[in-house]
XYZ file of C-alpha atoms in Angstrom:
240
model
C 35.398 -32.654 -11.505
C 32.968 -32.451 -8.605
C 29.951 -32.380 -10.882
C 28.744 -28.897 -9.917
C 27.326 -26.605 -12.582
C 27.691 -22.838 -12.656
C 24.487 -20.828 -12.698
C 23.496 -17.181 -12.364
C 20.014 -18.021 -11.093
C 20.452 -18.816 -7.401
C 16.789 -18.646 -6.433
C 15.404 -18.935 -2.910
C 16.709 -20.756 0.124
C 14.290 -21.400 3.001
C 11.865 -18.971 1.388
C 14.331 -16.069 1.101
C 16.170 -14.937 -2.007
C 19.911 -15.472 -1.667
C 20.921 -12.843 -4.185
C 19.806 -9.223 -4.299
C 18.698 -7.711 -7.576
C 16.116 -5.708 -9.450
C 12.518 -6.700 -9.901
C 11.561 -6.864 -6.228
C 7.858 -7.044 -7.105
C 8.504 -10.071 -9.265
C 10.428 -11.717 -6.433
C 7.432 -11.525 -4.094
C 4.711 -12.200 -6.639
C 4.637 -15.871 -5.651
C 3.175 -14.820 -2.273
C 0.349 -12.948 -3.984
C -0.318 -15.886 -6.301
C -0.489 -18.319 -3.378
C -2.877 -16.058 -1.466
C -5.202 -15.725 -4.468
C -5.094 -19.456 -5.102
C -5.852 -20.288 -1.479
C -8.764 -17.863 -1.210
C -10.144 -18.834 -4.609
C -10.276 -22.494 -3.657
C -12.543 -21.857 -0.660
C -16.328 -22.162 -0.816
C -17.006 -18.474 -0.430
C -20.811 -18.558 -0.586
C -21.161 -21.290 2.020
C -19.421 -19.211 4.697
C -20.729 -16.318 6.739
C -18.901 -13.003 6.749
C -17.344 -13.863 10.110
C -16.132 -17.170 8.698
C -14.688 -15.493 5.602
C -12.916 -12.945 7.790
C -11.257 -15.582 9.966
C -10.379 -17.746 6.980
C -8.836 -14.884 5.026
C -6.671 -13.923 7.989
C -5.496 -17.483 8.600
C -4.738 -17.965 4.897
C -2.660 -14.817 4.558
C -0.779 -14.934 7.866
C 1.591 -17.877 7.287
C 2.257 -16.887 3.662
C 3.065 -13.208 4.177
C 4.492 -13.129 7.691
C 7.604 -15.166 6.950
C 8.701 -12.917 4.084
C 8.087 -9.831 6.215
C 10.361 -11.030 9.010
C 13.497 -10.746 6.878
C 12.741 -8.252 4.085
C 10.747 -5.197 3.083
C 7.862 -6.424 0.972
C 6.921 -3.953 -1.812
C 3.832 -1.822 -1.211
C 2.243 -3.126 -4.400
C 2.329 -6.687 -3.065
C 0.889 -5.631 0.300
C -1.925 -3.641 -1.317
C -2.720 -6.458 -3.745
C -2.907 -9.033 -0.945
C -5.211 -6.772 1.054
C -7.365 -6.252 -2.045
C -7.781 -10.017 -2.460
C -8.621 -10.278 1.219
C -11.268 -7.546 0.983
C -12.875 -9.140 -2.054
C -13.057 -12.500 -0.318
C -14.546 -11.041 2.876
C -17.258 -9.065 1.064
C -18.086 -11.895 -1.334
C -16.734 -10.370 -4.540
C -15.386 -12.489 -7.388
C -14.353 -12.157 -11.026
C -17.964 -12.012 -12.221
C -19.587 -10.078 -9.389
C -18.369 -7.092 -7.411
C -19.972 -6.468 -4.014
C -20.087 -3.122 -2.219
C -17.615 -2.770 0.635
C -19.732 -1.290 3.398
C -16.845 -0.528 5.782
C -13.475 0.991 4.948
C -10.375 -1.173 5.210
C -8.814 1.254 7.688
C -11.776 0.735 10.026
C -11.643 -3.047 9.659
C -7.965 -3.014 10.662
C -8.742 -1.272 13.952
C -8.873 -3.310 17.200
C -12.192 -4.868 18.097
C -12.504 -2.543 21.095
C -12.392 0.400 18.651
C -15.071 -1.029 16.374
C -12.830 -2.903 13.941
C -12.159 -6.559 13.144
C -8.488 -6.565 14.183
C -7.320 -7.325 10.644
C -3.692 -6.673 9.812
C -2.388 -3.725 7.841
C 0.442 -5.483 6.004
C 2.671 -2.430 5.545
C 2.540 -1.618 9.248
C 3.059 -5.232 10.172
C 6.112 -5.372 7.903
C 7.473 -2.279 9.645
C 6.931 -3.953 13.020
C 8.886 -7.033 11.913
C 11.777 -4.869 10.666
C 11.691 -2.911 13.935
C 12.083 -6.195 15.783
C 15.322 -6.830 13.877
C 16.562 -3.344 14.792
C 15.762 -4.009 18.424
C 17.699 -7.285 18.268
C 20.772 -5.401 17.039
C 20.701 -3.180 20.118
C 19.942 -5.901 22.664
C 21.950 -8.810 21.199
C 25.029 -7.048 19.884
C 27.211 -10.155 20.342
C 25.141 -12.460 18.142
C 26.745 -13.555 14.868
C 24.338 -11.926 12.416
C 24.527 -8.609 14.282
C 28.335 -8.619 14.211
C 28.286 -9.434 10.491
C 25.976 -6.496 9.719
C 27.870 -4.076 11.960
C 31.211 -4.986 10.376
C 29.834 -4.855 6.838
C 28.192 -1.453 7.185
C 30.507 -0.001 9.874
C 27.615 0.472 12.258
C 27.703 2.036 15.682
C 24.641 0.636 17.424
C 24.539 3.702 19.691
C 24.433 6.132 16.756
C 21.346 8.255 16.200
C 21.127 7.134 12.558
C 22.544 4.338 10.406
C 24.251 5.233 7.145
C 23.022 3.770 3.867
C 25.436 3.434 0.951
C 25.040 2.603 -2.725
C 25.805 -1.058 -2.116
C 23.470 -1.468 0.842
C 20.974 -4.311 0.716
C 17.243 -3.672 0.639
C 16.943 -5.088 4.154
C 19.588 -2.721 5.519
C 17.893 0.244 3.847
C 14.598 -0.749 5.444
C 16.237 -1.190 8.850
C 17.862 2.248 8.586
C 14.493 3.870 7.886
C 12.784 2.039 10.718
C 15.653 2.796 13.110
C 15.057 6.529 12.702
C 11.432 5.912 13.650
C 12.440 3.865 16.712
C 14.953 6.451 17.916
C 12.263 9.109 17.819
C 10.443 7.496 20.735
C 13.011 5.387 22.562
C 13.827 5.996 26.201
C 16.920 4.420 27.715
C 18.294 4.425 31.228
C 21.573 6.238 31.701
C 24.434 3.866 32.584
C 28.157 4.549 32.326
C 27.582 7.394 29.873
C 29.443 5.900 26.896
C 26.420 6.149 24.591
C 25.012 9.337 26.137
C 24.855 12.532 24.057
C 24.070 15.354 26.432
C 24.163 17.885 23.575
C 21.199 16.264 21.814
C 19.463 13.958 24.303
C 16.416 15.262 26.116
C 16.687 14.448 29.815
C 13.635 13.358 31.766
C 12.910 12.771 35.428
C 10.415 9.918 35.631
C 11.079 8.011 38.828
C 12.810 10.000 41.511
C 16.372 11.115 40.869
C 17.082 8.505 38.174
C 17.923 10.269 34.917
C 16.486 9.008 31.650
C 17.131 10.074 28.110
C 14.641 10.381 25.268
C 16.748 9.586 22.230
C 16.378 11.152 18.841
C 15.183 14.559 20.031
C 17.573 17.141 18.660
C 17.507 20.161 20.977
C 20.644 21.779 19.603
C 22.657 23.610 22.235
C 19.748 24.667 24.410
C 21.227 22.660 27.256
C 25.002 23.016 27.386
C 27.346 20.767 29.322
C 27.909 23.238 32.183
C 24.219 23.714 32.737
C 23.711 19.953 32.534
C 26.153 19.626 35.452
C 25.154 22.681 37.477
C 21.363 22.534 37.067
C 20.409 18.860 36.556
C 16.911 19.262 37.976
C 15.876 22.091 35.647
C 17.366 20.380 32.605
C 15.737 17.082 33.556
C 12.332 18.695 33.825
C 12.813 20.285 30.431
C 12.335 23.965 31.367
C 14.109 26.179 28.781
C 15.374 28.995 30.959
């Protein structure tokens, strides 16, 4: 009556796929195709190596960054994009292959360390996902955070986030990255609701203010009574 037609192919909305499914490489292949098309259309031989480096970075950034902010891009896509970028920088093409004089790992280092400050796409994707995890902790009242927490029964103060069979690819990626974040996160002790004195490693950084290094499982080395009776020794981390 309303004129709407039923379809199983939902497609993308604002650049993101609405429906989860198999074939994740195929879903992101359009990014790789756009990168190749953009680099192929440039006059490679008329540019210096510095010009090709800047151009390759500016061509890839807007295309890949948006997808990485809301999903885990497959490694194959990241490696293929970096391969196209390397070939463009060193002047390779379909008919001629140039020698790459410097490793890609070195080129991705900061300029102060002898690199060209190019982006490692897998690490950059991890950084974008980590930003989402950080938003969950710091903006727990926002709508999208409440939706995720209710859907997956998440305790934002937990040391790990559970992943079920029906979890989305984004949630799986966030759970993996969250374990990485917890391994090096320090938080200031407040009212004690999220404090785990059985597992948290207590530090004394500025005066008498206690801090906790989350994610460090020290078992029962520091029991509750000792935590109360000998706060200084426990804070400094001396075993016995």
